[in-house]
XYZ file of C-alpha atoms in Angstrom:
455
model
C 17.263 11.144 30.335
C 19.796 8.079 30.423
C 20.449 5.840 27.526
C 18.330 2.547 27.980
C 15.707 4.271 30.354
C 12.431 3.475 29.556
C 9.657 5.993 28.469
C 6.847 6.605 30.697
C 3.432 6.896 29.027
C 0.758 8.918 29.798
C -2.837 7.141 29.262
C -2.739 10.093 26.479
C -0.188 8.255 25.158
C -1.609 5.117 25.435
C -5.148 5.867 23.981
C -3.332 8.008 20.871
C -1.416 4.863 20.359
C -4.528 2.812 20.605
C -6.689 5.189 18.118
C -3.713 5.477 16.198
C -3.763 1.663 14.850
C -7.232 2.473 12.887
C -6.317 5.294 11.196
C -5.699 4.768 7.586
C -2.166 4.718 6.500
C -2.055 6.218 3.076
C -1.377 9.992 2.479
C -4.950 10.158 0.339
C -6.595 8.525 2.976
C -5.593 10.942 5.696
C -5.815 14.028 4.016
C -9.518 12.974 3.161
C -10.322 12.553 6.743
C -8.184 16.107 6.919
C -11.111 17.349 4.902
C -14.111 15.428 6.153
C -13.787 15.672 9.788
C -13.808 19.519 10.045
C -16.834 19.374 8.034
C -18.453 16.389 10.036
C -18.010 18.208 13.082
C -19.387 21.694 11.780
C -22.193 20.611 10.267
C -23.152 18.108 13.745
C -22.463 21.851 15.439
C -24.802 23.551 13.515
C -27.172 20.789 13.156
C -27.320 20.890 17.128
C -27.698 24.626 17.498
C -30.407 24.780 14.915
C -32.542 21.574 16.505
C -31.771 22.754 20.125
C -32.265 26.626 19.701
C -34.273 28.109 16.247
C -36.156 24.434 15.655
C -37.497 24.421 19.097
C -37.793 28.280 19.467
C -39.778 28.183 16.039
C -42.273 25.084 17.126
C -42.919 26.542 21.047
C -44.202 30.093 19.585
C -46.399 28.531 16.985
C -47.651 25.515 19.782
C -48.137 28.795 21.934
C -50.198 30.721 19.123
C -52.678 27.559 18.875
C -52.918 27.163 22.361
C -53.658 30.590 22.468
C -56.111 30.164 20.152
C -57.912 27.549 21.935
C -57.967 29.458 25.092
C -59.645 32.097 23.475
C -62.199 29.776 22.147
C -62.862 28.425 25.277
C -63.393 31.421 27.117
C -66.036 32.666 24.222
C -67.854 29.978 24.777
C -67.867 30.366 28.554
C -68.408 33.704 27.815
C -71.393 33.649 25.661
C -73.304 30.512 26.648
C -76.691 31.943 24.287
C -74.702 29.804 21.285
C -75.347 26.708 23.086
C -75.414 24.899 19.467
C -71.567 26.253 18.520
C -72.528 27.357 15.124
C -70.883 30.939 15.438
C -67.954 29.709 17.695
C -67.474 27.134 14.571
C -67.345 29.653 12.047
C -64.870 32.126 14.135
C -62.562 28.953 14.543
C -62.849 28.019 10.758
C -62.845 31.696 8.927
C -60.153 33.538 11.352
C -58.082 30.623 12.845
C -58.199 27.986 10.904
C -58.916 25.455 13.243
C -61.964 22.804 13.499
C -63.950 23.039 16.511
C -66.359 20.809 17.819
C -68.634 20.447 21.349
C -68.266 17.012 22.548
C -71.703 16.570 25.199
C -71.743 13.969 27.843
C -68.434 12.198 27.534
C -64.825 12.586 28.968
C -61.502 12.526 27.693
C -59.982 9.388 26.256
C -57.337 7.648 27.747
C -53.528 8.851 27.141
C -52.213 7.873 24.020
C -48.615 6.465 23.041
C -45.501 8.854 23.149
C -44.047 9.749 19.846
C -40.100 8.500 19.220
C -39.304 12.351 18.365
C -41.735 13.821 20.736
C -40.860 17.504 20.476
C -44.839 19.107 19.322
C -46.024 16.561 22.085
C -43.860 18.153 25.120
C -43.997 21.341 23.532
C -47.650 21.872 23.252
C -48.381 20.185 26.574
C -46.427 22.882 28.462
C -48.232 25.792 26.873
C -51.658 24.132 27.353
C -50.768 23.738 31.181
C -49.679 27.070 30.982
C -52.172 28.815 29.422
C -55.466 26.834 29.672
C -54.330 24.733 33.039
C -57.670 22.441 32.587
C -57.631 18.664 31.487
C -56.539 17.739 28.286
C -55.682 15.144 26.005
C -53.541 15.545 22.495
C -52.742 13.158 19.907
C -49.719 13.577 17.483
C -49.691 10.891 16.009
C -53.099 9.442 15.346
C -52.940 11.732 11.492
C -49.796 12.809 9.838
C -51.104 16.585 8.834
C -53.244 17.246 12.020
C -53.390 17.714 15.662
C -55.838 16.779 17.476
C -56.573 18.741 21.193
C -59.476 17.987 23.300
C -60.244 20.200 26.616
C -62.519 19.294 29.376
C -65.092 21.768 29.766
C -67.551 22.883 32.800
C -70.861 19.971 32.735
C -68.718 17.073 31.495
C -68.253 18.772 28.079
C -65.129 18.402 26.216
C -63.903 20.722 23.385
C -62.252 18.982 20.333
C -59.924 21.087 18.142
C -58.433 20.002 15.222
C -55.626 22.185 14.234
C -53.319 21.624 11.070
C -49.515 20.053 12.113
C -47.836 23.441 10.442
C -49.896 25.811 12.809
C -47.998 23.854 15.764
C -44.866 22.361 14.715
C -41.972 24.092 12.126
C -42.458 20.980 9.876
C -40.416 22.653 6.986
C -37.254 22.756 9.152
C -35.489 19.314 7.690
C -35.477 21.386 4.481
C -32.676 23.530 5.872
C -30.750 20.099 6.934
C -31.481 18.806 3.568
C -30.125 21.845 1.956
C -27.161 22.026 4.351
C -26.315 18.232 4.159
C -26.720 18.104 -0.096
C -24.149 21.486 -0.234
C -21.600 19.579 2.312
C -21.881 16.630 0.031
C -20.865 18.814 -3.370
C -18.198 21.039 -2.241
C -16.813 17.606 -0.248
C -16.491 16.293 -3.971
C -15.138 19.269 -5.316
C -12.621 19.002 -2.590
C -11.921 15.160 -3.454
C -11.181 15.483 -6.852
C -8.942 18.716 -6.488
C -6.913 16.904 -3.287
C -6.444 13.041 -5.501
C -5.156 15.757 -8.469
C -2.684 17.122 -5.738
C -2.055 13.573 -4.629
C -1.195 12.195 -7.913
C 2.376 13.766 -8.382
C 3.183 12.386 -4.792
C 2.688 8.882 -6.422
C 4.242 9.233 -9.467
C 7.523 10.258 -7.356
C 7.095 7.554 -5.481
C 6.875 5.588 -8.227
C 10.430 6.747 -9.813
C 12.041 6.924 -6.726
C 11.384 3.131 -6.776
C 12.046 2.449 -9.941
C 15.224 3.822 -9.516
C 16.143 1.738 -6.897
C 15.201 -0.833 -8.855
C 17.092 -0.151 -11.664
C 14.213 0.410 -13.674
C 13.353 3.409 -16.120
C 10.435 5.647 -15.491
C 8.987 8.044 -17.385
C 8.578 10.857 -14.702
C 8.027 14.772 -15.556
C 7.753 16.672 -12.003
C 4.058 18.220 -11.550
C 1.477 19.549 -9.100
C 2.509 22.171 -6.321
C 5.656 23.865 -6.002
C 6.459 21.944 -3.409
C 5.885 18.400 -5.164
C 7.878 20.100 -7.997
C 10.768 20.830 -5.925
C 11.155 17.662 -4.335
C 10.531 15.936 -8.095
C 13.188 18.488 -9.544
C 15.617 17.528 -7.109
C 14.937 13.520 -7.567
C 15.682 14.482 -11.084
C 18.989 15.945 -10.276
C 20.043 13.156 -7.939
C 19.411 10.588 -10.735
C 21.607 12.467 -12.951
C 24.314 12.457 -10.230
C 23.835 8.825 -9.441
C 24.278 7.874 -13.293
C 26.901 10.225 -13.789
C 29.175 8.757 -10.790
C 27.941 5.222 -11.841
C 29.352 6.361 -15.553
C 32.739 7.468 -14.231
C 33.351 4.389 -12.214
C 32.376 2.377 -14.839
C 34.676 4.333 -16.943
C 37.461 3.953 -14.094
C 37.330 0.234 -13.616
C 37.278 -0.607 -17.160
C 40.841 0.781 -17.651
C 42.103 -0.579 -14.671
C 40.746 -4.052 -15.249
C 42.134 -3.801 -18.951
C 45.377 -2.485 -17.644
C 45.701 -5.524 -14.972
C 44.492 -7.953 -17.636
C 47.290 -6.831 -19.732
C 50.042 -7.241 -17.975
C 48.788 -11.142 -16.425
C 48.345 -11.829 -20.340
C 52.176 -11.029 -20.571
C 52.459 -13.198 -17.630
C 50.586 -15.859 -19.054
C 52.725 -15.718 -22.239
C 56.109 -15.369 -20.960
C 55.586 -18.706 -18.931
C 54.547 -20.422 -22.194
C 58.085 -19.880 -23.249
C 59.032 -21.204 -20.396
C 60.358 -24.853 -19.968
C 57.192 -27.062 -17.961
C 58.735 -27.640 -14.742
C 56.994 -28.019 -11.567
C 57.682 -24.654 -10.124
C 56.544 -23.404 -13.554
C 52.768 -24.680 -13.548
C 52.790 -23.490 -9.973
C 53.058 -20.028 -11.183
C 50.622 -20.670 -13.911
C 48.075 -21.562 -11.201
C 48.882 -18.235 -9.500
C 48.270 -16.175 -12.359
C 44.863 -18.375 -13.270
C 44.169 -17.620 -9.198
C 45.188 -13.885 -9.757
C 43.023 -13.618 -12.836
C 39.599 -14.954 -11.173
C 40.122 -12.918 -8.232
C 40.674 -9.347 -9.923
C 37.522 -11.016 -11.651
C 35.786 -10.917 -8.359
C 36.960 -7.841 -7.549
C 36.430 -5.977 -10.464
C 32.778 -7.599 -10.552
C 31.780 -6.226 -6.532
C 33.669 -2.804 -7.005
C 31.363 -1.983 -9.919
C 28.043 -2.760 -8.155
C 25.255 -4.773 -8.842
C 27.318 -7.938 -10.572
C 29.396 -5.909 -12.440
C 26.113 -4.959 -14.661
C 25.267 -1.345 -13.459
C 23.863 0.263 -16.452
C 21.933 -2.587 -17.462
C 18.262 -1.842 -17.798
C 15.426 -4.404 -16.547
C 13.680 -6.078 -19.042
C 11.263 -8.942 -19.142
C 13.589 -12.207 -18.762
C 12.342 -16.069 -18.831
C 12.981 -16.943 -15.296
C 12.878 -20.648 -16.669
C 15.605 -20.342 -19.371
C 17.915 -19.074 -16.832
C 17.329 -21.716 -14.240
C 17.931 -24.152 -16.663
C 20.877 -22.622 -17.538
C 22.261 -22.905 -13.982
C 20.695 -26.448 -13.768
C 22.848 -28.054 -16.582
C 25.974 -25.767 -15.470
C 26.034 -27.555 -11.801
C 25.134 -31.205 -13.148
C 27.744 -30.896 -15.353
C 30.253 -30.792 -12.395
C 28.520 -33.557 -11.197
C 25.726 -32.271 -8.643
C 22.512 -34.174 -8.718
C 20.105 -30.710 -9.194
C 16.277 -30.395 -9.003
C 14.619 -27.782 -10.805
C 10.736 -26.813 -9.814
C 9.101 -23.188 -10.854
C 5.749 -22.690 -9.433
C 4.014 -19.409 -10.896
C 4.350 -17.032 -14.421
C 7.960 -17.536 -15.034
C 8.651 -13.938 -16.911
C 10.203 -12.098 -14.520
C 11.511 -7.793 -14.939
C 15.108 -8.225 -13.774
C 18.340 -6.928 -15.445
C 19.027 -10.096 -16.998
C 23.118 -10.520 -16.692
C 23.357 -9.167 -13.215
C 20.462 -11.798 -12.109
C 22.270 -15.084 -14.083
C 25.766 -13.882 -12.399
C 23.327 -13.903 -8.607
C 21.863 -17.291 -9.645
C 25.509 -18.327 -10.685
C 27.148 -17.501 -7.907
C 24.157 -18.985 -5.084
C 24.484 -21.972 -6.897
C 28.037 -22.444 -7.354
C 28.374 -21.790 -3.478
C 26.124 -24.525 -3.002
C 27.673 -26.591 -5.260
C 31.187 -25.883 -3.901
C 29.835 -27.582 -0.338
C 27.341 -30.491 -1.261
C 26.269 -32.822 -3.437
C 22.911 -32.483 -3.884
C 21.126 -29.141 -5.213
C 17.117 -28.143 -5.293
C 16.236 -24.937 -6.545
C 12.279 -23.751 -6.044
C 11.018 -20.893 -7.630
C 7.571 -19.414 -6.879
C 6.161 -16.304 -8.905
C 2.556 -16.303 -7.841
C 2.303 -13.162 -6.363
C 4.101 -10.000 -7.017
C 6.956 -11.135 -5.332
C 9.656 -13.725 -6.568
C 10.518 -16.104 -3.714
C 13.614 -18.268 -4.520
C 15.029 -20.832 -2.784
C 18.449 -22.578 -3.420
C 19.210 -25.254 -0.737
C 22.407 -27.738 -0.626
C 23.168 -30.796 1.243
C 26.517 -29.358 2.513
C 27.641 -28.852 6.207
C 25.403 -25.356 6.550
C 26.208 -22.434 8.332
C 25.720 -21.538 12.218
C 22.699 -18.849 12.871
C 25.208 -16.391 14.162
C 27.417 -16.794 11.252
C 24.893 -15.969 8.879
C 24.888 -12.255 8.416
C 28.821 -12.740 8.174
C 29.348 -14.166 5.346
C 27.690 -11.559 3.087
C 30.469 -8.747 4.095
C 33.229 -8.584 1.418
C 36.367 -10.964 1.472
C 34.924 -13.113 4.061
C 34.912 -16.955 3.823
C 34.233 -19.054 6.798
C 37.112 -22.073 7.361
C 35.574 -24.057 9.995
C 32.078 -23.934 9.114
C 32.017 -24.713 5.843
C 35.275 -26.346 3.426
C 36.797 -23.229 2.385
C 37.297 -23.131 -1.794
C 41.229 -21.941 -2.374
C 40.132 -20.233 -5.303
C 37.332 -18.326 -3.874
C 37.923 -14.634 -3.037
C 35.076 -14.456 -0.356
C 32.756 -12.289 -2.610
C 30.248 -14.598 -3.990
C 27.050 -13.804 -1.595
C 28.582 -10.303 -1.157
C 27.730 -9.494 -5.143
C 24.718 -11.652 -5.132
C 23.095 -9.511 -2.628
C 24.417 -6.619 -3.790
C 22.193 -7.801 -7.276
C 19.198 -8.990 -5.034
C 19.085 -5.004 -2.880
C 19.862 -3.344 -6.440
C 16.225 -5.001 -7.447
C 14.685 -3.907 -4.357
C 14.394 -7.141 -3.130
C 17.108 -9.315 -0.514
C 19.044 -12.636 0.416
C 18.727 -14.505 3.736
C 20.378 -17.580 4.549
C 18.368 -20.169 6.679
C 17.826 -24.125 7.685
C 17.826 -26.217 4.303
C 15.585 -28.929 4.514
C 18.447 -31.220 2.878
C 20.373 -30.705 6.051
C 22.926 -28.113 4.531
C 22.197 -24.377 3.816
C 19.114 -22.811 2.129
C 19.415 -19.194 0.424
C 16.207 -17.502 -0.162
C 16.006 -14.649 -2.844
C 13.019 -12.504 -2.312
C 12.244 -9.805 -5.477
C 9.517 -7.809 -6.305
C 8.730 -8.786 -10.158
């Protein structure tokens, strides 16, 4: 297939697509419906087979026992017309079949009554009666729960009633077997529940860590549940050790190198002390001051996460720190607005999130006059806003600006003593807490930065 050629879809496609947007996304979800569909669909399968095939089988031999019955009722009393008054026919029916017969002189049958919803006895015991007996007839269901009622025409407008009990005619115990079937479904489905959210668990908790970690938080996590689950839990254990242990070493690294560099621009600084205060002299003091904020920089975005990698998170005072950035930009002069919507205790390592705050507003600050920064903590998620009244930045320039050593001159005044790695580190900070920076419209006219954190 070429690159760029679009995929044809089947309706297949289409309608698994389609089905697919009401399944349930989470893993407990889906493996329940793993579990309860097969059983669903066995249990409507055997439901069917018994209703369709032994329920039915079972009601049209006993409907065709009574009917028998009252055929050979009927053809004693044809048969014997000396017991005009019934009384032997009466006690036959009673003592040896258990049914209630009565001659009904003079009259005819009534009119036909309503159809049952679940009509099964009343098709079923029509057919044998217009198989065996093939005379007019007339049955109610319905009229009493425990009996059925059959009435025959006879020769000389007499009609035969019969009163036979429901059980003779109809497998009445058969919902017992669906009740039975149905209540065992229901506890072994339970039993399958609570042994699946058991496997489910560890799957969470390493979920859990895995985003803690990326977080920079510490978990408590001990792998558990299958050998599987442990496996991929050992081997998040080992990669945490790794990722600490290289995170260690560069920590390690940097720290000599940035005392080593510091050491010799000290020497710098102090030779040039000695030095008589000419012109050309405070130029090079400028270049070392220049030299010494940008291996700052440097040092600070080589090491990660605002220079504050193995800090842990901790509960911090959102407020405090705002306030803190607040005074620092007013007193360089910038008119700044403070508002915090929302519980202002935020989890965030607290030096790596003042230098992210620092350096959003001191960006802002470097390019306008005016400063608001909104804070909202009402939901799980931080949403921060710092906005300026500076020139901005154009839409396409936007992603830009966050790669290392990048500063725009045209679109905004470039600082001479910036190094280009101010939004670089502060999202660095903001993806180290799981959360991101975007840079948008401001509604002052200049640029608006909007932190978003989970907290």
């Amino acid at each position: 297939m070429k690159i760029g050629a679009t995929l044809n879809y089947t309706p297949l496609d289409h309608a698994a697509r389609w089905f697919g947007r009401f399944l349930p996304k989470g893993l407990y979800a889906r493996a329940l419906i793993i579990i309860i569909a097969p059983v669903i669909l066995l249990q409507s399968v055997v439901a069917y087979v018994f209703m369709e095939r032994h329920y039915e089988l079972v009601t049209r031999r006993l409907s065709s026992a009574v009917t028998a019955d009252i055929a050979a009722l009927i053809d004693i009393y044809e048969s014997y017309p000396q017991d005009r008054n019934t009384t032997t026919l009466s006690r036959i029916a009673s003592e040896r079949l258990q049914l209630d017969v009565d001659i009904l002189r003079n009259t005819d049958l009534p009119p036909p009554g309503p159809k049952p919803f679940f009509d099964i006895l009343d098709e079923t015991l029509s057919n044998e009666l217009r198989r065996q007996i093939d005379r007019p007839y007339w049955i109610d269901t319905v009229g009493r729960s425990s009996y059925v009622e059959v009435r025959v025409k006879l020769d000389q407008n007499d009609v035969m009633r019969i009163l036979a009990r429901r059980s003779q005619a109809y497998a009445s115990n058969s919902h017992i077997f669906l009740v039975w079937m149905g209540g065992s479904s229901f506890v072994l489905l339970g039993i399958a529940i609570l042994f699946l959210r058991n496997q489910i668990r560890p799957i969470l908790r390493l979920a859990e860590a895995a985003e803690a970690l990326g977080k920079g938080r510490e978990i408590d996590f001990r792998p558990r549940g299958a050998r599987e689950v442990r496996q991929a839990g050992h081997a998040f254990l080992e990669m945490k050790r790794r990722i600490e242990r290289n995170m260690e070493q560069r920590t390690t690294m940097l720290n000599g190198v940035s005392h080593d560099l510091r050491t010799i621009l000290t020497r710098f600084k102090l030779s040039l002390v000695f030095l008589d205060q000419t012109p050309e002299v405070e130029d090079l003091k400028r270049d070392v001051d220049e030299m010494s904020r940008m291996l700052e920089g440097y040092l600070a975005f080589a090491r990660g996460e605002g220079g504050d990698a193995g800090e842990q998170a901790i509960a911090t005072d959102l407020r405090q720190l705002l306030e803190e950035v607040q005074s620092d930009a007013e007193r360089q002069g910038h008119v700044t607005e403070l508002d915090i919507v929302g519980d202002p205790i935020i989890t965030v390592r607290p030096d790596a999130f003042r230098r992210l705050l620092f350096n959003l507003v001191g960006n802002a600050a470097r390019h306008g006059d005016r400063i608001e920064i909104t804070a909202n903590h009402e939901t799980r998620w931080l949403v921060l806003h710092v906005d300026d009244d500076g020139p901005g930045i154009p839409p396409e320039m936007r992603e830009e600006v966050f790669k290392p050593f990048v500063r725009l001159d045209e679109a905004r005044n470039q600082d001479e003593g910036g190094s280009g790695l101010g939004l670089a580190i502060a999202r660095d900070v903001a993806r180290s807490h799981g959360g991101d920076i975007v840079l948008g419209e401001s509604p002052l006219g200049g640029l608006r930065a909007t932190v978003r954190l989970p907290a």
